[in-house]
């Protein structure tokens, strides 16, 4: 766990991270492909994406086809390991459910990344929160031939995801997908607790003493 930074220290820390990330992105300008991360959500019946997850997948579909029409090579990463809600564990991973949905909506299976990448980069720890999603997407990006990373997520997640990606050396292009019926996260809690925690204290939530890491494994690991 990182110590709590002062406001001045946090500004210096993140400006340096931004500088490093911009330099890394600049070095990627001649790369040929684009990576899309579609932030996952819950499954409504243990098998299928809920309506909010579907909205993000639909936006991913639109972006994929627009980029492909411009002759850009595109890969899509749908994150998410096996999750549980309360005492009920899903019947498949979020990655599997999202991939199935995209294939059913005419996206080639071979361009969709998910379970194999979760296992490769997180192993038995799983992909269980926004930090994990950004970590794996960043590793895919750095290990591949990508020039851009697009992130599809909730408007409430935008700032936190932005800082996680800076921490992992990327400057993302973020597309927010509003969903009026969402009752899972609220902007006040997110900004005053979630985002502030990333900025001033737990910058990547990947260490085993991170409260985000611990709580997400305790609450969501199937």
PDB file of C-alpha atoms in Angstrom:
ATOM      1  CA  UNK A   1       0.000   0.000   0.000  1.00  0.00           C
ATOM      2  CA  UNK A   2       1.353   3.444  -0.912  1.00  0.00           C
ATOM      3  CA  UNK A   3       1.458   6.131   1.776  1.00  0.00           C
ATOM      4  CA  UNK A   4      -1.078   8.951   1.583  1.00  0.00           C
ATOM      5  CA  UNK A   5       0.279  11.714  -0.639  1.00  0.00           C
ATOM      6  CA  UNK A   6      -0.196  15.407  -0.029  1.00  0.00           C
ATOM      7  CA  UNK A   7      -1.961  17.406  -2.726  1.00  0.00           C
ATOM      8  CA  UNK A   8       1.380  18.789  -3.943  1.00  0.00           C
ATOM      9  CA  UNK A   9       2.967  15.346  -3.991  1.00  0.00           C
ATOM     10  CA  UNK A  10      -0.021  13.890  -5.842  1.00  0.00           C
ATOM     11  CA  UNK A  11       0.158  16.605  -8.487  1.00  0.00           C
ATOM     12  CA  UNK A  12       3.855  15.957  -9.048  1.00  0.00           C
ATOM     13  CA  UNK A  13       3.342  12.185  -9.065  1.00  0.00           C
ATOM     14  CA  UNK A  14       0.562  12.224 -11.655  1.00  0.00           C
ATOM     15  CA  UNK A  15       2.147  14.853 -13.876  1.00  0.00           C
ATOM     16  CA  UNK A  16       5.209  12.618 -14.054  1.00  0.00           C
ATOM     17  CA  UNK A  17       3.028   9.576 -14.805  1.00  0.00           C
ATOM     18  CA  UNK A  18       1.264  11.554 -17.533  1.00  0.00           C
ATOM     19  CA  UNK A  19       4.599  12.619 -19.037  1.00  0.00           C
ATOM     20  CA  UNK A  20       5.833   9.019 -19.072  1.00  0.00           C
ATOM     21  CA  UNK A  21       2.589   7.723 -20.579  1.00  0.00           C
ATOM     22  CA  UNK A  22       2.561  10.367 -23.319  1.00  0.00           C
ATOM     23  CA  UNK A  23       6.144   9.434 -24.205  1.00  0.00           C
ATOM     24  CA  UNK A  24       5.226   5.760 -24.428  1.00  0.00           C
ATOM     25  CA  UNK A  25       2.171   6.515 -26.580  1.00  0.00           C
ATOM     26  CA  UNK A  26       4.254   8.699 -28.881  1.00  0.00           C
ATOM     27  CA  UNK A  27       6.621   5.779 -29.443  1.00  0.00           C
ATOM     28  CA  UNK A  28       3.606   3.744 -30.606  1.00  0.00           C
ATOM     29  CA  UNK A  29       2.484   6.031 -33.414  1.00  0.00           C
ATOM     30  CA  UNK A  30       3.801   3.705 -36.119  1.00  0.00           C
ATOM     31  CA  UNK A  31       2.076   0.615 -34.697  1.00  0.00           C
ATOM     32  CA  UNK A  32      -0.763  -0.741 -36.787  1.00  0.00           C
ATOM     33  CA  UNK A  33      -3.529  -2.010 -34.488  1.00  0.00           C
ATOM     34  CA  UNK A  34      -6.066  -0.615 -32.035  1.00  0.00           C
ATOM     35  CA  UNK A  35      -7.204  -2.217 -28.775  1.00  0.00           C
ATOM     36  CA  UNK A  36     -10.668  -1.701 -27.265  1.00  0.00           C
ATOM     37  CA  UNK A  37     -11.343  -2.520 -23.618  1.00  0.00           C
ATOM     38  CA  UNK A  38     -15.040  -2.946 -22.845  1.00  0.00           C
ATOM     39  CA  UNK A  39     -15.407  -2.650 -19.065  1.00  0.00           C
ATOM     40  CA  UNK A  40     -17.542  -5.521 -17.864  1.00  0.00           C
ATOM     41  CA  UNK A  41     -20.589  -5.483 -15.622  1.00  0.00           C
ATOM     42  CA  UNK A  42     -22.750  -8.041 -13.840  1.00  0.00           C
ATOM     43  CA  UNK A  43     -24.579 -10.956 -15.449  1.00  0.00           C
ATOM     44  CA  UNK A  44     -28.337 -10.897 -15.021  1.00  0.00           C
ATOM     45  CA  UNK A  45     -28.809 -14.666 -14.806  1.00  0.00           C
ATOM     46  CA  UNK A  46     -25.323 -15.969 -14.316  1.00  0.00           C
ATOM     47  CA  UNK A  47     -24.902 -16.372 -18.074  1.00  0.00           C
ATOM     48  CA  UNK A  48     -25.857 -13.228 -19.996  1.00  0.00           C
ATOM     49  CA  UNK A  49     -24.735  -9.583 -19.734  1.00  0.00           C
ATOM     50  CA  UNK A  50     -27.213  -7.316 -17.959  1.00  0.00           C
ATOM     51  CA  UNK A  51     -28.678  -4.344 -19.826  1.00  0.00           C
ATOM     52  CA  UNK A  52     -25.902  -1.947 -18.807  1.00  0.00           C
ATOM     53  CA  UNK A  53     -23.201  -4.396 -19.846  1.00  0.00           C
ATOM     54  CA  UNK A  54     -25.050  -4.868 -23.155  1.00  0.00           C
ATOM     55  CA  UNK A  55     -25.062  -1.092 -23.703  1.00  0.00           C
ATOM     56  CA  UNK A  56     -21.267  -1.036 -23.367  1.00  0.00           C
ATOM     57  CA  UNK A  57     -20.914  -4.050 -25.650  1.00  0.00           C
ATOM     58  CA  UNK A  58     -23.158  -2.360 -28.223  1.00  0.00           C
ATOM     59  CA  UNK A  59     -20.945   0.742 -28.155  1.00  0.00           C
ATOM     60  CA  UNK A  60     -17.922  -1.518 -28.544  1.00  0.00           C
ATOM     61  CA  UNK A  61     -19.596  -3.132 -31.552  1.00  0.00           C
ATOM     62  CA  UNK A  62     -20.193   0.258 -33.151  1.00  0.00           C
ATOM     63  CA  UNK A  63     -16.610   1.384 -32.578  1.00  0.00           C
ATOM     64  CA  UNK A  64     -15.199  -1.893 -33.864  1.00  0.00           C
ATOM     65  CA  UNK A  65     -17.119  -1.667 -37.133  1.00  0.00           C
ATOM     66  CA  UNK A  66     -16.274   2.016 -37.616  1.00  0.00           C
ATOM     67  CA  UNK A  67     -12.569   1.397 -37.151  1.00  0.00           C
ATOM     68  CA  UNK A  68     -12.651  -1.753 -39.266  1.00  0.00           C
ATOM     69  CA  UNK A  69     -14.341   0.169 -42.084  1.00  0.00           C
ATOM     70  CA  UNK A  70     -11.258   2.412 -42.064  1.00  0.00           C
ATOM     71  CA  UNK A  71      -9.060  -0.677 -42.573  1.00  0.00           C
ATOM     72  CA  UNK A  72      -7.749  -0.594 -39.004  1.00  0.00           C
ATOM     73  CA  UNK A  73      -6.856  -3.889 -37.316  1.00  0.00           C
ATOM     74  CA  UNK A  74      -8.885  -4.022 -34.091  1.00  0.00           C
ATOM     75  CA  UNK A  75      -8.825  -6.332 -31.084  1.00  0.00           C
ATOM     76  CA  UNK A  76     -11.392  -6.216 -28.286  1.00  0.00           C
ATOM     77  CA  UNK A  77     -10.605  -7.135 -24.689  1.00  0.00           C
ATOM     78  CA  UNK A  78     -13.633  -8.017 -22.545  1.00  0.00           C
ATOM     79  CA  UNK A  79     -12.340  -8.373 -18.963  1.00  0.00           C
ATOM     80  CA  UNK A  80     -13.824 -10.216 -16.018  1.00  0.00           C
ATOM     81  CA  UNK A  81     -13.266 -13.530 -14.245  1.00  0.00           C
ATOM     82  CA  UNK A  82     -15.873 -15.721 -12.580  1.00  0.00           C
ATOM     83  CA  UNK A  83     -17.847 -13.462 -10.246  1.00  0.00           C
ATOM     84  CA  UNK A  84     -20.225 -14.007  -7.393  1.00  0.00           C
ATOM     85  CA  UNK A  85     -23.032 -11.797  -6.131  1.00  0.00           C
ATOM     86  CA  UNK A  86     -23.708 -12.528  -2.485  1.00  0.00           C
ATOM     87  CA  UNK A  87     -23.700 -16.311  -2.180  1.00  0.00           C
ATOM     88  CA  UNK A  88     -24.448 -16.945  -5.866  1.00  0.00           C
ATOM     89  CA  UNK A  89     -21.598 -17.570  -8.309  1.00  0.00           C
ATOM     90  CA  UNK A  90     -22.048 -16.915 -12.029  1.00  0.00           C
ATOM     91  CA  UNK A  91     -22.128 -19.884 -14.408  1.00  0.00           C
ATOM     92  CA  UNK A  92     -19.485 -18.366 -16.690  1.00  0.00           C
ATOM     93  CA  UNK A  93     -16.905 -15.590 -16.584  1.00  0.00           C
ATOM     94  CA  UNK A  94     -17.791 -12.030 -17.524  1.00  0.00           C
ATOM     95  CA  UNK A  95     -15.279 -12.341 -20.378  1.00  0.00           C
ATOM     96  CA  UNK A  96     -17.059 -15.408 -21.743  1.00  0.00           C
ATOM     97  CA  UNK A  97     -20.481 -13.779 -21.538  1.00  0.00           C
ATOM     98  CA  UNK A  98     -19.274 -10.600 -23.231  1.00  0.00           C
ATOM     99  CA  UNK A  99     -17.443 -12.500 -25.958  1.00  0.00           C
ATOM    100  CA  UNK A 100     -20.517 -14.622 -26.678  1.00  0.00           C
ATOM    101  CA  UNK A 101     -22.652 -11.489 -26.995  1.00  0.00           C
ATOM    102  CA  UNK A 102     -20.226  -9.818 -29.420  1.00  0.00           C
ATOM    103  CA  UNK A 103     -19.952 -12.946 -31.579  1.00  0.00           C
ATOM    104  CA  UNK A 104     -23.740 -13.122 -31.731  1.00  0.00           C
ATOM    105  CA  UNK A 105     -23.632  -9.520 -32.988  1.00  0.00           C
ATOM    106  CA  UNK A 106     -21.321 -10.285 -35.895  1.00  0.00           C
ATOM    107  CA  UNK A 107     -17.886  -9.614 -34.475  1.00  0.00           C
ATOM    108  CA  UNK A 108     -15.306 -12.278 -35.424  1.00  0.00           C
ATOM    109  CA  UNK A 109     -14.406 -14.516 -32.505  1.00  0.00           C
ATOM    110  CA  UNK A 110     -10.699 -14.353 -33.302  1.00  0.00           C
ATOM    111  CA  UNK A 111     -10.467 -10.601 -32.557  1.00  0.00           C
ATOM    112  CA  UNK A 112     -11.971 -10.906 -29.061  1.00  0.00           C
ATOM    113  CA  UNK A 113      -9.656 -11.342 -26.081  1.00  0.00           C
ATOM    114  CA  UNK A 114     -10.751 -12.408 -22.616  1.00  0.00           C
ATOM    115  CA  UNK A 115     -10.262 -15.507 -20.484  1.00  0.00           C
ATOM    116  CA  UNK A 116      -6.824 -16.431 -21.849  1.00  0.00           C
ATOM    117  CA  UNK A 117      -5.527 -12.923 -21.181  1.00  0.00           C
ATOM    118  CA  UNK A 118      -7.081 -12.846 -17.700  1.00  0.00           C
ATOM    119  CA  UNK A 119      -5.234 -16.066 -16.892  1.00  0.00           C
ATOM    120  CA  UNK A 120      -1.985 -14.986 -18.533  1.00  0.00           C
ATOM    121  CA  UNK A 121      -1.671 -11.679 -16.702  1.00  0.00           C
ATOM    122  CA  UNK A 122      -3.562 -12.254 -13.419  1.00  0.00           C
ATOM    123  CA  UNK A 123      -3.509 -16.012 -12.941  1.00  0.00           C
ATOM    124  CA  UNK A 124      -5.467 -17.265  -9.947  1.00  0.00           C
ATOM    125  CA  UNK A 125      -5.958 -13.699  -8.646  1.00  0.00           C
ATOM    126  CA  UNK A 126      -8.670 -13.064 -11.221  1.00  0.00           C
ATOM    127  CA  UNK A 127      -9.881  -9.867 -12.884  1.00  0.00           C
ATOM    128  CA  UNK A 128     -12.373  -8.479 -10.401  1.00  0.00           C
ATOM    129  CA  UNK A 129     -12.318  -4.674 -10.453  1.00  0.00           C
ATOM    130  CA  UNK A 130     -11.513  -1.647 -12.603  1.00  0.00           C
ATOM    131  CA  UNK A 131      -7.840  -1.685 -11.637  1.00  0.00           C
ATOM    132  CA  UNK A 132      -7.508  -5.310 -12.755  1.00  0.00           C
ATOM    133  CA  UNK A 133      -9.271  -4.486 -16.024  1.00  0.00           C
ATOM    134  CA  UNK A 134      -6.880  -1.624 -16.744  1.00  0.00           C
ATOM    135  CA  UNK A 135      -3.850  -3.655 -15.671  1.00  0.00           C
ATOM    136  CA  UNK A 136      -4.586  -6.527 -18.050  1.00  0.00           C
ATOM    137  CA  UNK A 137      -5.605  -4.228 -20.911  1.00  0.00           C
ATOM    138  CA  UNK A 138      -2.355  -2.313 -20.428  1.00  0.00           C
ATOM    139  CA  UNK A 139      -0.279  -5.491 -20.498  1.00  0.00           C
ATOM    140  CA  UNK A 140      -2.032  -6.619 -23.676  1.00  0.00           C
ATOM    141  CA  UNK A 141      -1.319  -3.215 -25.193  1.00  0.00           C
ATOM    142  CA  UNK A 142       2.351  -3.083 -24.212  1.00  0.00           C
ATOM    143  CA  UNK A 143       2.953  -6.657 -25.407  1.00  0.00           C
ATOM    144  CA  UNK A 144       1.175  -6.086 -28.730  1.00  0.00           C
ATOM    145  CA  UNK A 145       1.408  -3.914 -31.826  1.00  0.00           C
ATOM    146  CA  UNK A 146      -1.126  -1.293 -30.733  1.00  0.00           C
ATOM    147  CA  UNK A 147      -1.088   2.461 -31.243  1.00  0.00           C
ATOM    148  CA  UNK A 148      -4.342   3.357 -29.438  1.00  0.00           C
ATOM    149  CA  UNK A 149      -6.365   2.030 -26.554  1.00  0.00           C
ATOM    150  CA  UNK A 150     -10.079   2.805 -26.383  1.00  0.00           C
ATOM    151  CA  UNK A 151     -11.924   2.213 -23.109  1.00  0.00           C
ATOM    152  CA  UNK A 152     -15.711   1.753 -23.017  1.00  0.00           C
ATOM    153  CA  UNK A 153     -17.116   2.314 -19.531  1.00  0.00           C
ATOM    154  CA  UNK A 154     -19.688   4.028 -17.319  1.00  0.00           C
ATOM    155  CA  UNK A 155     -19.482   7.837 -16.991  1.00  0.00           C
ATOM    156  CA  UNK A 156     -18.933   7.333 -13.263  1.00  0.00           C
ATOM    157  CA  UNK A 157     -15.836   5.209 -13.941  1.00  0.00           C
ATOM    158  CA  UNK A 158     -14.116   7.601 -16.348  1.00  0.00           C
ATOM    159  CA  UNK A 159     -11.839   9.484 -13.944  1.00  0.00           C
ATOM    160  CA  UNK A 160     -10.755   6.428 -11.986  1.00  0.00           C
ATOM    161  CA  UNK A 161     -10.058   4.427 -15.138  1.00  0.00           C
ATOM    162  CA  UNK A 162      -8.090   7.378 -16.536  1.00  0.00           C
ATOM    163  CA  UNK A 163      -5.769   7.448 -13.520  1.00  0.00           C
ATOM    164  CA  UNK A 164      -5.331   3.675 -13.506  1.00  0.00           C
ATOM    165  CA  UNK A 165      -4.293   3.777 -17.154  1.00  0.00           C
ATOM    166  CA  UNK A 166      -1.813   6.586 -16.476  1.00  0.00           C
ATOM    167  CA  UNK A 167      -0.375   4.469 -13.667  1.00  0.00           C
ATOM    168  CA  UNK A 168       0.086   1.607 -16.126  1.00  0.00           C
ATOM    169  CA  UNK A 169       1.751   3.797 -18.737  1.00  0.00           C
ATOM    170  CA  UNK A 170      -1.105   4.553 -21.140  1.00  0.00           C
ATOM    171  CA  UNK A 171      -3.155   7.531 -22.268  1.00  0.00           C
ATOM    172  CA  UNK A 172      -6.550   6.022 -23.142  1.00  0.00           C
ATOM    173  CA  UNK A 173      -9.326   7.273 -25.377  1.00  0.00           C
ATOM    174  CA  UNK A 174     -12.362   6.874 -23.115  1.00  0.00           C
ATOM    175  CA  UNK A 175     -15.945   6.468 -24.330  1.00  0.00           C
ATOM    176  CA  UNK A 176     -18.575   6.753 -21.599  1.00  0.00           C
ATOM    177  CA  UNK A 177     -21.876   4.955 -21.976  1.00  0.00           C
ATOM    178  CA  UNK A 178     -24.617   6.454 -19.795  1.00  0.00           C
ATOM    179  CA  UNK A 179     -27.315   4.143 -18.517  1.00  0.00           C
ATOM    180  CA  UNK A 180     -30.259   5.712 -16.691  1.00  0.00           C
ATOM    181  CA  UNK A 181     -31.255   2.600 -14.753  1.00  0.00           C
ATOM    182  CA  UNK A 182     -27.853   2.002 -13.202  1.00  0.00           C
ATOM    183  CA  UNK A 183     -28.077   1.840  -9.405  1.00  0.00           C
ATOM    184  CA  UNK A 184     -24.695   0.272  -8.624  1.00  0.00           C
ATOM    185  CA  UNK A 185     -22.393   3.300  -8.359  1.00  0.00           C
ATOM    186  CA  UNK A 186     -23.067   6.932  -7.523  1.00  0.00           C
ATOM    187  CA  UNK A 187     -20.880   9.853  -8.541  1.00  0.00           C
ATOM    188  CA  UNK A 188     -20.452  11.267  -5.020  1.00  0.00           C
ATOM    189  CA  UNK A 189     -19.107   8.041  -3.512  1.00  0.00           C
ATOM    190  CA  UNK A 190     -16.981   7.400  -6.578  1.00  0.00           C
ATOM    191  CA  UNK A 191     -15.271  10.796  -6.594  1.00  0.00           C
ATOM    192  CA  UNK A 192     -14.921  11.317  -2.846  1.00  0.00           C
ATOM    193  CA  UNK A 193     -13.764   7.802  -2.025  1.00  0.00           C
ATOM    194  CA  UNK A 194     -12.886   5.687  -5.070  1.00  0.00           C
ATOM    195  CA  UNK A 195     -11.088   8.237  -7.214  1.00  0.00           C
ATOM    196  CA  UNK A 196      -9.421  10.039  -4.304  1.00  0.00           C
ATOM    197  CA  UNK A 197      -8.056   6.715  -3.078  1.00  0.00           C
ATOM    198  CA  UNK A 198      -6.403   6.128  -6.468  1.00  0.00           C
ATOM    199  CA  UNK A 199      -4.970   9.649  -6.664  1.00  0.00           C
ATOM    200  CA  UNK A 200      -3.609   9.991  -3.136  1.00  0.00           C
ATOM    201  CA  UNK A 201      -2.972   6.482  -1.901  1.00  0.00           C
ATOM    202  CA  UNK A 202      -3.590   3.175  -3.704  1.00  0.00           C
ATOM    203  CA  UNK A 203      -2.482   4.029  -7.240  1.00  0.00           C
ATOM    204  CA  UNK A 204      -2.894   0.623  -8.882  1.00  0.00           C
ATOM    205  CA  UNK A 205      -4.726  -1.741  -6.459  1.00  0.00           C
ATOM    206  CA  UNK A 206      -2.480  -4.636  -7.470  1.00  0.00           C
ATOM    207  CA  UNK A 207      -0.651  -5.327  -4.211  1.00  0.00           C
ATOM    208  CA  UNK A 208      -2.034  -7.922  -1.809  1.00  0.00           C
ATOM    209  CA  UNK A 209      -2.263  -5.398   1.023  1.00  0.00           C
ATOM    210  CA  UNK A 210      -4.467  -3.072  -1.050  1.00  0.00           C
ATOM    211  CA  UNK A 211      -7.959  -2.707   0.433  1.00  0.00           C
ATOM    212  CA  UNK A 212      -9.389  -2.625  -3.100  1.00  0.00           C
ATOM    213  CA  UNK A 213      -7.574  -5.867  -3.933  1.00  0.00           C
ATOM    214  CA  UNK A 214      -8.627  -7.560  -0.697  1.00  0.00           C
ATOM    215  CA  UNK A 215     -12.263  -6.452  -0.740  1.00  0.00           C
ATOM    216  CA  UNK A 216     -12.856  -7.308  -4.393  1.00  0.00           C
ATOM    217  CA  UNK A 217     -11.504 -10.845  -3.854  1.00  0.00           C
ATOM    218  CA  UNK A 218     -13.589 -11.259  -0.710  1.00  0.00           C
ATOM    219  CA  UNK A 219     -16.802  -9.903  -2.239  1.00  0.00           C
ATOM    220  CA  UNK A 220     -16.634 -11.009  -5.879  1.00  0.00           C
ATOM    221  CA  UNK A 221     -14.355 -13.976  -6.365  1.00  0.00           C
ATOM    222  CA  UNK A 222     -16.358 -16.971  -7.525  1.00  0.00           C
TER     223      UNK A 222
END
